[in-house]
Coordinates of C-alpha atoms in Angstrom, one line a residue:
X151 CA 0.0 0.0 0.0
X152 CA 1.1 3.4 -1.0
X153 CA 1.4 6.5 1.1
X154 CA -1.7 8.7 1.3
X155 CA -1.4 11.7 -1.0
X156 CA -3.5 13.7 1.6
X157 CA -1.9 17.1 2.4
X158 CA -3.3 18.7 5.7
X159 CA -1.2 21.5 7.0
X160 CA -0.9 21.9 10.9
X161 CA -2.5 23.7 12.8
X162 CA -5.8 22.7 11.1
X163 CA -8.5 24.9 11.7
X164 CA -11.9 23.3 11.6
X165 CA -13.6 26.4 11.0
X166 CA -11.8 27.1 7.7
X167 CA -13.6 24.0 6.4
X168 CA -16.9 26.2 6.4
X169 CA -15.2 29.0 4.5
X170 CA -16.5 29.4 1.1
X171 CA -14.2 28.0 -1.8
X172 CA -12.5 30.6 -3.8
X173 CA -13.8 30.6 -7.3
X174 CA -11.3 29.6 -9.9
X175 CA -11.2 30.3 -13.7
X176 CA -10.2 26.9 -14.5
X177 CA -12.6 24.0 -13.4
X178 CA -11.6 21.0 -11.6
X179 CA -8.2 19.5 -12.7
X180 CA -9.9 16.1 -12.7
X181 CA -11.9 15.5 -15.9
X182 CA -15.5 14.0 -16.0
X183 CA -16.7 11.5 -18.5
X184 CA -20.6 11.7 -18.8
X185 CA -22.8 8.9 -20.4
X186 CA -25.5 10.5 -22.9
X187 CA -28.8 8.8 -22.8
X188 CA -32.5 9.2 -22.5
X189 CA -32.3 12.1 -19.6
X190 CA -29.1 13.8 -21.1
X191 CA -29.4 13.9 -25.0
X192 CA -31.1 16.9 -25.6
X193 CA -29.2 19.9 -26.8
X194 CA -30.2 21.9 -23.7
X195 CA -29.3 19.2 -21.2
X196 CA -25.9 18.5 -22.8
X197 CA -25.3 22.4 -23.0
X198 CA -25.8 22.3 -19.1
X199 CA -23.7 19.2 -18.7
X200 CA -20.7 21.0 -20.8
X201 CA -21.0 24.1 -18.7
X202 CA -21.0 21.9 -15.5
X203 CA -17.8 20.2 -16.3
X204 CA -18.2 17.3 -18.8
X205 CA -15.2 17.0 -21.0
X206 CA -16.0 13.9 -22.6
X207 CA -19.2 12.4 -23.8
X208 CA -19.6 8.5 -23.8
X209 CA -21.9 6.4 -26.0
X210 CA -22.5 3.3 -24.6
X211 CA -23.6 0.9 -27.7
X212 CA -24.6 -2.0 -25.2
X213 CA -28.2 -0.3 -25.9
X214 CA -29.6 1.9 -28.3
X215 CA -28.9 1.7 -32.2
X216 CA -26.5 3.9 -34.1
X217 CA -29.2 6.1 -35.3
X218 CA -30.2 6.9 -31.9
X219 CA -26.7 7.8 -30.6
X220 CA -26.3 9.7 -34.1
X221 CA -29.3 11.9 -32.9
X222 CA -27.7 12.4 -29.6
X223 CA -24.3 13.2 -31.0
X224 CA -25.7 15.9 -33.3
X225 CA -27.2 17.4 -30.3
X226 CA -23.8 17.4 -28.8
X227 CA -22.6 19.3 -31.7
X228 CA -25.1 22.0 -31.3
X229 CA -24.3 22.1 -27.5
X230 CA -20.6 22.4 -28.2
X231 CA -21.2 25.3 -30.9
X232 CA -23.5 27.1 -28.5
X233 CA -21.4 26.8 -25.6
X234 CA -18.1 27.2 -26.9
X235 CA -16.9 24.0 -25.0
X236 CA -15.2 21.5 -27.3
X237 CA -16.2 17.7 -25.9
X238 CA -14.3 14.6 -26.9
X239 CA -16.2 11.4 -27.9
X240 CA -15.8 8.0 -26.4
X241 CA -17.5 4.9 -28.0
X242 CA -18.1 2.3 -25.5
X243 CA -18.3 -1.2 -27.1
X244 CA -20.7 -4.0 -25.9
X245 CA -17.8 -6.7 -25.8
X246 CA -18.7 -10.2 -24.3
X247 CA -21.5 -8.9 -22.4
X248 CA -24.3 -11.2 -21.5
X249 CA -27.7 -9.7 -21.7
X250 CA -31.4 -10.8 -20.7
X251 CA -33.8 -9.8 -23.4
X252 CA -37.2 -8.9 -22.5
X253 CA -39.1 -8.3 -25.7
X254 CA -42.3 -7.0 -24.1
X255 CA -40.8 -4.5 -22.0
X256 CA -43.0 -5.4 -19.4
X257 CA -41.7 -5.4 -15.6
X258 CA -40.6 -8.5 -14.1
X259 CA -41.3 -9.4 -10.4
X260 CA -38.8 -11.7 -8.8
X261 CA -39.2 -12.9 -5.3
X262 CA -36.5 -14.0 -2.8
X263 CA -36.2 -17.8 -2.3
X264 CA -38.0 -18.6 -5.7
X265 CA -36.4 -20.3 -8.6
X266 CA -35.9 -18.6 -12.3
X267 CA -34.7 -20.3 -15.4
X268 CA -32.1 -18.8 -17.8
X269 CA -32.5 -20.1 -21.3
X270 CA -30.7 -19.3 -24.5
X271 CA -34.0 -19.6 -26.4
X272 CA -34.7 -16.1 -27.3
X273 CA -37.9 -16.7 -28.9
X274 CA -39.6 -17.3 -25.3
X275 CA -41.0 -14.5 -23.5
X276 CA -39.2 -13.1 -20.3
X277 CA -41.3 -13.9 -17.2
X278 CA -41.0 -14.4 -13.5
X279 CA -40.0 -18.0 -14.0
X280 CA -37.9 -17.4 -17.1
X281 CA -35.4 -15.2 -18.7
X282 CA -34.0 -15.4 -22.1
X283 CA -30.2 -14.7 -22.4
X284 CA -28.0 -14.2 -25.7
X285 CA -25.5 -16.8 -25.0
X286 CA -26.0 -20.5 -25.4
X287 CA -22.6 -21.6 -23.8
X288 CA -23.3 -20.2 -20.2
X289 CA -24.6 -23.7 -19.0
X290 CA -21.0 -25.0 -20.2
X291 CA -19.1 -22.8 -17.8
X292 CA -21.1 -22.3 -14.7
X293 CA -21.6 -24.7 -11.9
X294 CA -23.9 -25.3 -8.9
X295 CA -23.2 -22.5 -6.4
X296 CA -22.0 -20.0 -8.9
X297 CA -23.2 -16.4 -8.2
X298 CA -25.1 -14.4 -11.2
X299 CA -26.1 -11.0 -11.1
X300 CA -29.3 -9.6 -13.4
X301 CA -30.0 -5.9 -13.5
X302 CA -30.4 -2.6 -15.5
X303 CA -27.4 -0.3 -15.2
X304 CA -26.5 -1.1 -11.4
X305 CA -25.4 -4.3 -9.8
X306 CA -25.2 -3.5 -6.2
X307 CA -27.6 -6.1 -4.9
X308 CA -29.0 -3.9 -2.4
X309 CA -31.6 -2.3 -4.6
X310 CA -34.9 -3.2 -6.2
X311 CA -33.7 -3.2 -9.9
X312 CA -31.0 -5.9 -9.9
X313 CA -31.1 -9.3 -8.3
X314 CA -28.7 -11.8 -7.2
X315 CA -29.1 -15.4 -8.3
X316 CA -27.5 -18.6 -7.2
X317 CA -26.9 -21.4 -9.5
X318 CA -28.8 -24.6 -8.1
X319 CA -28.9 -26.8 -11.1
X320 CA -28.0 -27.1 -14.7
X321 CA -30.4 -28.6 -17.2
X322 CA -28.7 -29.0 -20.7
X323 CA -28.7 -25.5 -22.0
X324 CA -30.7 -24.0 -19.2
X325 CA -29.7 -22.9 -15.6
X326 CA -31.9 -22.9 -12.6
X327 CA -30.9 -20.1 -10.1
X328 CA -32.5 -19.4 -6.6
X329 CA -33.4 -15.7 -6.3
X330 CA -31.5 -14.2 -3.1
X331 CA -33.4 -10.9 -2.9
X332 CA -36.7 -9.6 -4.4
X333 CA -36.5 -7.3 -7.2
X334 CA -38.5 -5.7 -10.2
X335 CA -36.5 -5.7 -13.4
X336 CA -38.0 -2.8 -15.6
X337 CA -37.0 -2.2 -19.2
X338 CA -36.2 -4.3 -22.5
X339 CA -32.8 -5.1 -21.7
X340 CA -30.9 -6.4 -18.8
X341 CA -27.0 -7.1 -18.2
X342 CA -26.1 -10.3 -16.8
X343 CA -22.6 -11.0 -15.1
X344 CA -21.4 -14.4 -13.8
X345 CA -18.9 -14.1 -10.8
X346 CA -15.4 -15.2 -11.9
X347 CA -16.3 -17.1 -14.7
X348 CA -14.6 -16.4 -18.3
X349 CA -16.9 -16.1 -20.9
X350 CA -15.7 -17.4 -24.3
X351 CA -16.7 -14.5 -26.6
X352 CA -14.5 -12.0 -28.5
X353 CA -13.7 -8.8 -27.2
X354 CA -15.0 -7.0 -30.1
X355 CA -18.2 -8.6 -31.3
X356 CA -19.6 -8.4 -34.7
X357 CA -21.8 -5.5 -33.9
X358 CA -18.9 -3.8 -32.2
X359 CA -16.8 -3.8 -35.4
X360 CA -19.7 -2.8 -37.4
X361 CA -20.5 0.2 -35.3
X362 CA -16.7 1.4 -35.3
X363 CA -16.4 1.0 -39.0
X364 CA -19.4 2.9 -39.6
X365 CA -20.5 5.2 -36.8
X366 CA -17.0 5.4 -35.4
X367 CA -15.7 6.5 -38.6
X368 CA -18.3 8.8 -39.7
X369 CA -17.8 10.7 -36.4
X370 CA -14.1 10.3 -35.8
X371 CA -14.3 9.1 -32.3
X372 CA -11.6 10.3 -30.1
X373 CA -11.6 7.1 -27.4
X374 CA -12.7 3.5 -27.9
X375 CA -13.6 1.9 -24.7
X376 CA -12.8 -1.8 -24.8
X377 CA -15.3 -3.3 -22.6
X378 CA -14.1 -6.5 -20.6
X379 CA -10.6 -6.3 -21.5
X380 CA -9.1 -9.6 -20.1
X381 CA -5.6 -9.8 -21.8
X382 CA -3.1 -7.3 -23.6
X383 CA -4.0 -9.5 -26.7
X384 CA -7.6 -8.2 -26.5
X385 CA -5.9 -4.7 -27.1
X386 CA -3.9 -6.0 -29.9
X387 CA -6.8 -8.1 -31.3
X388 CA -10.1 -7.2 -32.6
X389 CA -11.1 -10.6 -32.6
X390 CA -9.3 -13.9 -31.5
X391 CA -11.0 -15.8 -34.5
X392 CA -10.1 -13.3 -37.1
X393 CA -6.6 -12.5 -35.4
X394 CA -7.1 -8.9 -36.5
X395 CA -5.1 -6.3 -34.4
X396 CA -7.6 -3.8 -32.9
X397 CA -5.2 -0.8 -33.9
X398 CA -4.9 -2.2 -37.3
X399 CA -8.6 -2.5 -37.5
X400 CA -9.2 0.9 -36.3
X401 CA -6.7 2.5 -39.0
X402 CA -8.2 0.1 -41.7
X403 CA -11.8 1.2 -40.9
X404 CA -10.8 4.7 -41.9
X405 CA -9.3 7.8 -40.3
X406 CA -9.2 6.3 -36.8
X407 CA -5.8 5.7 -36.8
X408 CA -5.1 8.3 -33.8
X409 CA -8.1 7.0 -31.8
X410 CA -6.8 5.8 -28.4
X411 CA -8.0 2.6 -26.8
X412 CA -9.0 2.6 -23.3
X413 CA -8.9 -0.8 -21.8
X414 CA -11.8 -1.4 -19.2
X415 CA -10.8 -3.7 -16.5
X416 CA -14.1 -5.4 -15.3
X417 CA -13.2 -8.8 -14.4
X418 CA -11.0 -11.0 -12.1
X419 CA -9.1 -11.9 -15.3
X420 CA -8.5 -8.5 -16.5
X421 CA -7.2 -7.7 -13.1
X422 CA -4.7 -10.8 -13.1
X423 CA -3.2 -9.5 -16.5
X424 CA -3.3 -5.8 -15.6
X425 CA 0.4 -5.1 -16.0
X426 CA 0.5 -6.4 -19.7
X427 CA -2.8 -4.6 -20.3
X428 CA -1.6 -1.2 -19.1
X429 CA 1.6 -1.6 -21.2
X430 CA -0.6 -2.0 -24.4
X431 CA -3.5 0.2 -23.8
X432 CA -3.5 4.1 -24.1
X433 CA -5.4 4.3 -20.9
X434 CA -7.4 2.2 -18.2
X435 CA -10.9 2.4 -17.3
X436 CA -11.6 0.8 -13.8
X437 CA -15.2 -0.5 -14.0
X438 CA -15.9 -0.8 -10.5
X439 CA -19.7 -2.2 -10.9
X440 CA -18.9 -5.6 -12.6
X441 CA -15.4 -5.7 -10.8
X442 CA -17.1 -5.1 -7.6
X443 CA -19.0 -8.1 -8.1
X444 CA -16.2 -10.3 -9.0
X445 CA -14.1 -9.1 -6.3
X446 CA -14.7 -9.6 -2.5
X447 CA -15.7 -6.5 -1.0
X448 CA -12.8 -5.7 1.3
X449 CA -10.6 -6.2 -1.7
X450 CA -12.1 -3.5 -4.2
X451 CA -10.2 -0.6 -2.4
X452 CA -7.0 -2.0 -2.5
X453 CA -7.0 -3.0 -6.4
X454 CA -8.4 0.7 -6.9
X455 CA -5.3 2.1 -5.2
X456 CA -2.9 -0.4 -6.7
X457 CA -4.3 0.3 -10.1
X458 CA -4.4 4.1 -9.9
X459 CA -0.9 3.9 -8.8
X460 CA 0.4 1.9 -11.8
X461 CA -1.4 4.1 -14.2
X462 CA 0.3 7.2 -12.6
X463 CA 3.6 5.9 -12.7
X464 CA 3.2 4.7 -16.3
X465 CA 1.9 8.2 -17.2
X466 CA -1.2 6.8 -18.6
X467 CA -4.8 8.3 -17.9
X468 CA -6.9 6.3 -15.4
X469 CA -10.6 6.6 -15.2
X470 CA -12.8 5.5 -12.2
X471 CA -16.2 4.7 -12.6
X472 CA -19.3 4.1 -10.2
X473 CA -18.9 7.0 -7.3
X474 CA -22.3 8.5 -7.1
X475 CA -24.9 5.7 -7.9
X476 CA -27.5 7.2 -5.5
X477 CA -27.5 10.4 -7.6
X478 CA -29.3 8.4 -10.3
X479 CA -32.5 9.4 -8.3
X480 CA -31.4 12.1 -5.8
X481 CA -30.2 15.5 -5.8
X482 CA -27.2 14.8 -3.4
X483 CA -24.7 12.2 -3.1
X484 CA -24.5 10.0 0.3
X485 CA -21.7 11.1 2.7
X486 CA -19.8 8.1 1.6
X487 CA -20.2 8.5 -2.3
X488 CA -18.8 12.2 -1.7
X489 CA -15.9 11.0 0.2
X490 CA -15.3 8.3 -2.4
X491 CA -15.2 10.9 -5.2
X492 CA -12.5 12.8 -3.1
X493 CA -10.6 9.6 -2.7
X494 CA -10.7 8.9 -6.2
X495 CA -8.8 12.1 -6.7
X496 CA -6.4 11.5 -3.8
X497 CA -5.4 8.1 -5.2
X498 CA -4.6 9.8 -8.5
X499 CA -7.4 9.2 -10.7
X500 CA -7.3 11.4 -13.9
X501 CA -10.9 11.3 -14.5
X502 CA -14.6 10.1 -13.1
X503 CA -16.8 8.4 -15.5
X504 CA -20.6 8.8 -14.8
X505 CA -22.8 5.9 -16.2
X506 CA -26.4 5.8 -15.0
X507 CA -25.9 8.9 -13.1
X508 CA -26.1 11.0 -16.3
X509 CA -27.5 8.4 -18.7
X510 CA -30.9 7.7 -16.9
X511 CA -30.5 9.9 -14.0
X512 CA -32.9 12.6 -13.0
X513 CA -30.3 15.0 -12.2
X514 CA -27.3 14.8 -14.8
X515 CA -26.3 18.5 -14.7
X516 CA -26.4 18.9 -11.0
X517 CA -24.4 15.4 -10.8
X518 CA -21.5 16.9 -13.0
X519 CA -21.3 20.1 -11.0
X520 CA -21.3 18.3 -7.6
X521 CA -18.6 15.7 -8.6
X522 CA -16.7 18.5 -10.1
X523 CA -16.7 20.5 -6.9
X524 CA -16.0 17.5 -5.0
X525 CA -12.9 17.1 -7.1
X526 CA -11.9 20.8 -6.9
X527 CA -11.8 20.5 -3.1
X528 CA -9.7 17.3 -3.0
X529 CA -7.2 18.6 -5.6
X530 CA -6.5 21.4 -2.9
X531 CA -5.3 18.9 -0.3
X532 CA -3.5 16.7 -2.8
X533 CA 0.1 16.3 -1.4
X534 CA 1.9 17.0 -4.6
X535 CA 5.5 17.4 -3.0
X536 CA 5.1 13.4 -1.9
X537 CA 3.6 12.7 -5.2
X538 CA 6.3 14.4 -7.2
X539 CA 9.1 12.6 -5.0
X540 CA 7.6 9.2 -5.5
X541 CA 7.2 9.7 -9.2
X542 CA 11.0 10.8 -9.5
X543 CA 12.1 7.7 -7.4
X544 CA 10.1 5.3 -9.4
X545 CA 11.3 6.7 -12.6
X546 CA 15.0 6.3 -11.5
X547 CA 18.1 7.5 -13.1
X548 CA 19.2 8.2 -15.8
X549 CA 15.9 9.6 -16.9
X550 CA 15.3 9.9 -20.5
X551 CA 15.7 13.4 -21.9
X552 CA 12.0 14.2 -22.3
X553 CA 11.3 12.9 -18.8
X554 CA 13.9 15.0 -17.3
X555 CA 12.5 18.2 -19.1
X556 CA 9.0 17.4 -17.8
X557 CA 9.9 16.8 -14.2
X558 CA 12.3 20.0 -14.4
X559 CA 9.4 22.1 -15.5
X560 CA 7.2 20.9 -12.9
X561 CA 9.9 21.4 -10.2
X562 CA 10.5 24.7 -11.5
X563 CA 6.7 25.8 -11.5
X564 CA 6.4 24.6 -8.0
X565 CA 9.3 26.6 -6.7
X566 CA 8.7 30.0 -8.3
X567 CA 4.8 29.3 -7.5
X568 CA 3.9 29.8 -11.4
X569 CA 0.3 30.2 -12.4
X570 CA 0.6 28.0 -15.3
X571 CA 2.9 25.8 -17.1
X572 CA 2.8 26.1 -21.2
X573 CA 4.3 23.3 -22.9
X574 CA 5.2 23.5 -26.8
X575 CA 4.8 20.0 -28.3
X576 CA 4.6 18.2 -31.6
X577 CA 2.9 14.9 -30.2
X578 CA 1.4 15.8 -27.3
X579 CA 4.0 13.5 -25.1
X580 CA 5.8 16.2 -23.6
X581 CA 2.7 17.8 -22.1
X582 CA 1.5 14.3 -20.9
X583 CA 4.7 13.7 -19.3
X584 CA 4.4 17.1 -17.3
X585 CA 0.9 16.3 -16.4
X586 CA 2.2 12.8 -14.9
X587 CA 4.1 14.8 -12.2
X588 CA 0.6 16.3 -11.1
X589 CA 1.6 20.0 -11.0
X590 CA -0.7 22.2 -8.8
X591 CA -1.1 24.6 -11.7
X592 CA -3.0 23.9 -14.9
X593 CA -0.7 22.5 -17.7
X594 CA -1.5 24.4 -21.1
X595 CA -0.3 22.1 -24.2
X596 CA 0.2 23.8 -27.4
X597 CA 0.5 21.4 -30.2
X598 CA 2.7 22.8 -33.4
X599 CA 3.6 20.0 -36.0
X600 CA 7.1 20.3 -37.5
X601 CA 6.3 21.4 -41.0
X602 CA 8.4 20.6 -44.5
X603 CA 7.4 22.3 -47.7
X604 CA 7.8 21.1 -51.3
X605 CA 6.6 23.8 -53.5
X606 CA 2.9 23.7 -53.1
X607 CA 2.6 20.4 -51.0
X608 CA 3.1 20.5 -47.3
X609 CA 3.9 17.5 -45.0
X610 CA 3.9 17.3 -41.2
X611 CA 5.7 15.3 -38.7
X612 CA 5.2 14.6 -35.2
X613 CA 1.3 14.3 -34.1
X614 CA 0.4 14.7 -37.9
X615 CA 3.1 12.5 -39.5
X616 CA 2.1 11.2 -42.8
X617 CA -0.7 13.6 -43.3
X618 CA -0.5 16.0 -46.1
X619 CA -2.2 19.1 -47.7
X620 CA -2.1 21.3 -50.7
X621 CA -3.4 24.4 -51.7
X622 CA -6.5 22.8 -53.1
X623 CA -6.8 20.3 -50.6
X624 CA -6.3 21.7 -47.0
X625 CA -6.3 19.3 -44.1
X626 CA -9.3 18.0 -42.1
X627 CA -10.3 20.4 -39.2
X628 CA -11.1 17.3 -37.2
X629 CA -7.5 15.9 -37.7
X630 CA -6.2 19.1 -35.9
X631 CA -8.4 18.7 -33.1
X632 CA -7.6 15.1 -32.3
X633 CA -4.6 15.9 -29.8
X634 CA -6.4 18.5 -28.3
X635 CA -9.8 16.7 -27.5
X636 CA -7.9 13.7 -26.2
X637 CA -6.0 15.9 -23.6
X638 CA -9.6 16.3 -22.0
X639 CA -9.2 13.0 -20.3
X640 CA -5.7 13.9 -18.7
X641 CA -5.9 15.4 -15.4
X642 CA -4.5 19.0 -15.2
X643 CA -3.7 19.0 -19.0
X644 CA -5.6 21.8 -21.1
X645 CA -4.9 22.0 -24.8
X646 CA -4.1 24.7 -27.2
X647 CA -3.9 23.6 -30.8
X648 CA -1.4 25.2 -33.2
X649 CA -2.9 24.2 -36.6
X650 CA -0.8 24.2 -39.7
X651 CA -2.7 25.2 -42.7
X652 CA -2.9 27.6 -45.5
X653 CA -2.6 31.4 -44.3
X654 CA -5.9 32.0 -46.2
X655 CA -7.5 30.5 -43.0
X656 CA -6.5 33.7 -41.5
X657 CA -10.0 34.9 -42.6
X658 CA -11.6 32.8 -39.8
X659 CA -9.8 34.5 -37.4
X660 CA -11.1 36.6 -34.6
X661 CA -9.2 39.7 -33.5
X662 CA -5.5 39.8 -34.3
X663 CA -6.5 40.9 -37.6
X664 CA -4.0 43.6 -38.1
X665 CA -1.2 41.4 -37.0
X666 CA -2.2 38.8 -39.4
X667 CA -2.3 41.2 -42.3
X668 CA 1.0 42.4 -41.8
X669 CA 2.2 39.1 -41.7
X670 CA 0.5 38.1 -44.9
X671 CA 1.8 41.1 -46.9
X672 CA 5.2 39.5 -46.4
X673 CA 4.6 36.0 -47.1
X674 CA 2.9 34.1 -50.1
X675 CA 2.8 30.3 -50.6
X676 CA 4.4 30.1 -54.0
X677 CA 7.4 28.0 -55.1
X678 CA 10.7 29.2 -53.4
X679 CA 9.2 30.8 -50.7
X680 CA 10.8 28.5 -48.1
X681 CA 8.9 26.9 -45.1
X682 CA 6.0 28.8 -43.8
X683 CA 4.0 28.0 -40.8
X684 CA 0.7 29.2 -40.0
X685 CA -0.7 28.4 -36.7
X686 CA -4.4 28.7 -35.8
X687 CA -5.0 28.8 -32.1
X688 CA -8.0 27.2 -30.3
X689 CA -7.6 28.5 -26.8
X690 CA -9.7 26.1 -24.7
X691 CA -10.3 27.2 -21.3
X692 CA -8.2 30.4 -21.9
X693 CA -11.5 31.3 -23.2
X694 CA -13.8 29.8 -20.8
X695 CA -14.3 26.8 -22.6
X696 CA -13.4 25.3 -26.1
X697 CA -13.7 27.4 -29.2
X698 CA -15.2 26.4 -32.2
X699 CA -13.6 26.7 -35.6
X700 CA -15.0 30.1 -36.3
X701 CA -12.9 31.4 -33.3
X702 CA -9.5 30.1 -34.2
X703 CA -6.8 32.7 -33.8
X704 CA -4.5 32.8 -36.8
X705 CA -0.6 33.5 -36.5
X706 CA 1.8 33.5 -39.2
X707 CA 5.7 33.5 -38.6
X708 CA 9.0 32.5 -40.6
X709 CA 10.0 29.8 -38.3
X710 CA 8.7 27.5 -35.7
X711 CA 10.7 29.5 -33.4
X712 CA 9.1 32.8 -34.2
X713 CA 5.9 31.2 -34.1
X714 CA 6.2 29.8 -30.7
X715 CA 6.9 33.2 -29.5
X716 CA 4.0 34.5 -31.3
X717 CA 1.7 31.9 -29.8
X718 CA 3.2 32.4 -26.4
X719 CA 2.4 36.2 -26.6
X720 CA -1.1 36.0 -28.0
X721 CA -1.9 33.1 -25.4
X722 CA -0.5 35.4 -22.4
X723 CA -2.2 38.5 -23.6
X724 CA -5.5 36.6 -24.0
X725 CA -4.9 34.9 -20.6
X726 CA -4.5 38.1 -18.8
X727 CA -7.8 39.6 -20.5
X728 CA -9.5 36.6 -19.5
X729 CA -8.2 36.8 -16.0
X730 CA -6.2 33.3 -16.0
X731 CA -3.1 35.3 -15.2
X732 CA -2.4 38.7 -14.3
X733 CA 0.5 41.2 -14.3
X734 CA 3.6 39.9 -12.2
X735 CA 2.3 36.3 -12.3
X736 CA 5.2 33.7 -13.2
X737 CA 4.6 31.3 -16.1
X738 CA 7.0 28.4 -16.8
X739 CA 7.3 27.7 -20.5
X740 CA 8.7 24.4 -21.9
X741 CA 9.8 24.1 -25.5
X742 CA 12.3 23.2 -28.1
X743 CA 14.9 25.6 -29.5
X744 CA 16.6 24.2 -32.3
X745 CA 17.7 20.8 -31.3
X746 CA 17.5 21.8 -27.5
X747 CA 14.8 21.4 -25.1
X748 CA 14.5 24.7 -22.9
X749 CA 12.5 25.4 -19.6
X750 CA 12.2 29.2 -18.9
X751 CA 10.4 31.2 -16.3
X752 CA 8.7 34.2 -17.4
X753 CA 7.5 36.9 -15.2
X754 CA 4.6 39.0 -16.7
X755 CA 4.8 42.8 -17.2
X756 CA 2.0 45.1 -16.7

C-alpha cells in the first residue's frame, strides 16, 4: 500500500472547512466523462453538462441503435457550438457482455427464495419464471453455487432494480437459479454477470466492428472504450477468431489511426493481467460495477489504489467509475459517495466516469457539477510534493531526455509558484509527461507540428506525421483537434492547438486581424518561398471553454521558433484579458529551441 496523497497543514482550523471555496477560472483538474442517454441527450441538457464540467461524452452501444446515438451526437455538436466548449467522444463497445432480453418490456417481478430459469432460447417471453439470455454457452461454464447478477445499469444487489441468483442446477442449456433478493426488473434489456467465470466470447463482437467501421469512422471518435478487456491480446486483437489487430482494424476502418484505446477492466481475469494490459493500452477504465461483483468487497479498495498507482507511474490516464450511484435518483450524493469521489482524486484518478447517473439519472447536470466541486476541493489537499518525489524515485536514473525536461518544468513551476505551465509539443507526449507529475497549476499544451514544404505540398511530422495537404486540399479540421480533444481526459492538462494550414484560413480569425494582415503582406505560398508555418490557435479554457472553428486565432511566422513566441505572446495576452493570469504572475514555458529543449520562467509585465 502506498502513502496517502492527502496534505493537511498544521494547525488544522476546523472552522476553515466552512469557508466558501475561492472561485477559479479553471474547472477541476480532474476530468469528468458523462454518459449520454434518455435523460441527457437534448441539446439543452448537454449544454448544461458541458457548462457544469463534462469534457468527454460517452456513447454506450450496449443499448440503443446507431441512429439513436447519432441524433444524440448531433445534439452534442449543437451544444458545443452554443457553449463554445469542445467535448471529446468516447465509443463504449458491448464486448462479451451477457444480456437478458425482455421483448415485451413489461416489468418482471422476482421474489426471494423462488427459482428462475435462464435459457438461451430468445424466442421465449421473459417472465418471473424464465429469463432468455443472448449466449448459448453459459450452461457449459457455470456450476452449482456460482453467483449470477441480473439488472439494469446497476449491480449493487441491495436495490430493487437488480437481483442476485445462486445457481442450483444446470439442465442441458438451461440454468436454474435461486433468487436471493426480491427485485423488479424494468425495461427491455438487462445485463447479466457471472462472478469469476470467463465467458468465451470475442472482445470485439461483430456488432462492435460494424459500429466502429460505420458510426465510429463517420464521427471520428477520440476514444474507444474496450469493454471486458481480459488480456493485452484483447487490445492487440479485435477478434481472436479473425486474428485482427485492434489498432490495425481502427486504422483500416477509416481515419481512426489516432483513436486511443482505453482498456476497461471489469473482471478478475483483467485484474490478473493488468500489467500487460496497461503496457499495451493508451489508458485504463476501472469499471468498479462489474469488478465490484467479481472481487470480495474488502479487496475493491486495494485494487483501486494499486491500479491507479500503476497508471500514474506509467503516465497513462486512469478513469474511475461508479462513484455517485445514488444520484441517479437523488439530488445529493451520500456521505460515503462524496468521500469516495475525493478519495478517487487523492488516489490519482485522471477522470471520473458517470454512467447511469447521467444516462438515465434525474439530475445529470447537478451530478456533474457536484462531482466537479468535490474533485476541486480534494485537489487542494493533494500532497503534490510527496507525489512528485515518489514519481521521480519510480522513474529512476538516468532519466530519458524528455522525462528530465518534464520533471524539471514541474519542479521549477512549484518553486517559483507559477500560475500555469505552457508546453509546446509536436506529439503531445511532452505535455502528458508534465501532467504525469501532477503539478498544482494547469498545464497548457500547445501542439505545433513540424512542417516541411516542397513547392505547393506540405507534409507534417510529429502528431500529424504522414498527413499532407495542398493548396487545393487543406487538411481536415477534425484531424487538428484530435490531440486537443484527447487531452480532455488527462488530469490537469488543458490543450491549445497550433494548426498548420494555409494562411488564407486567417479569414476565420477573430481579432489579431492587423497582426495577420502585416504577416500576410510579407509571405506568400509560392515556389521558392521557403518553409512557412501558419498556426491557428484554439484557446480552450483560456476562453472559458473550447472555441469552435469560427474562433480560431491565426498567427503566421517564418519559423517554428518565431511562431512559438507569437503563440506564447497571444496566449498570455489573452490569458490576461480573461483573468487566467495577471501582471507579475510567473509562467513556466517548456519548448524546443533548435535541437535543444528549454525550460524558462517568465514574469508577466504590466
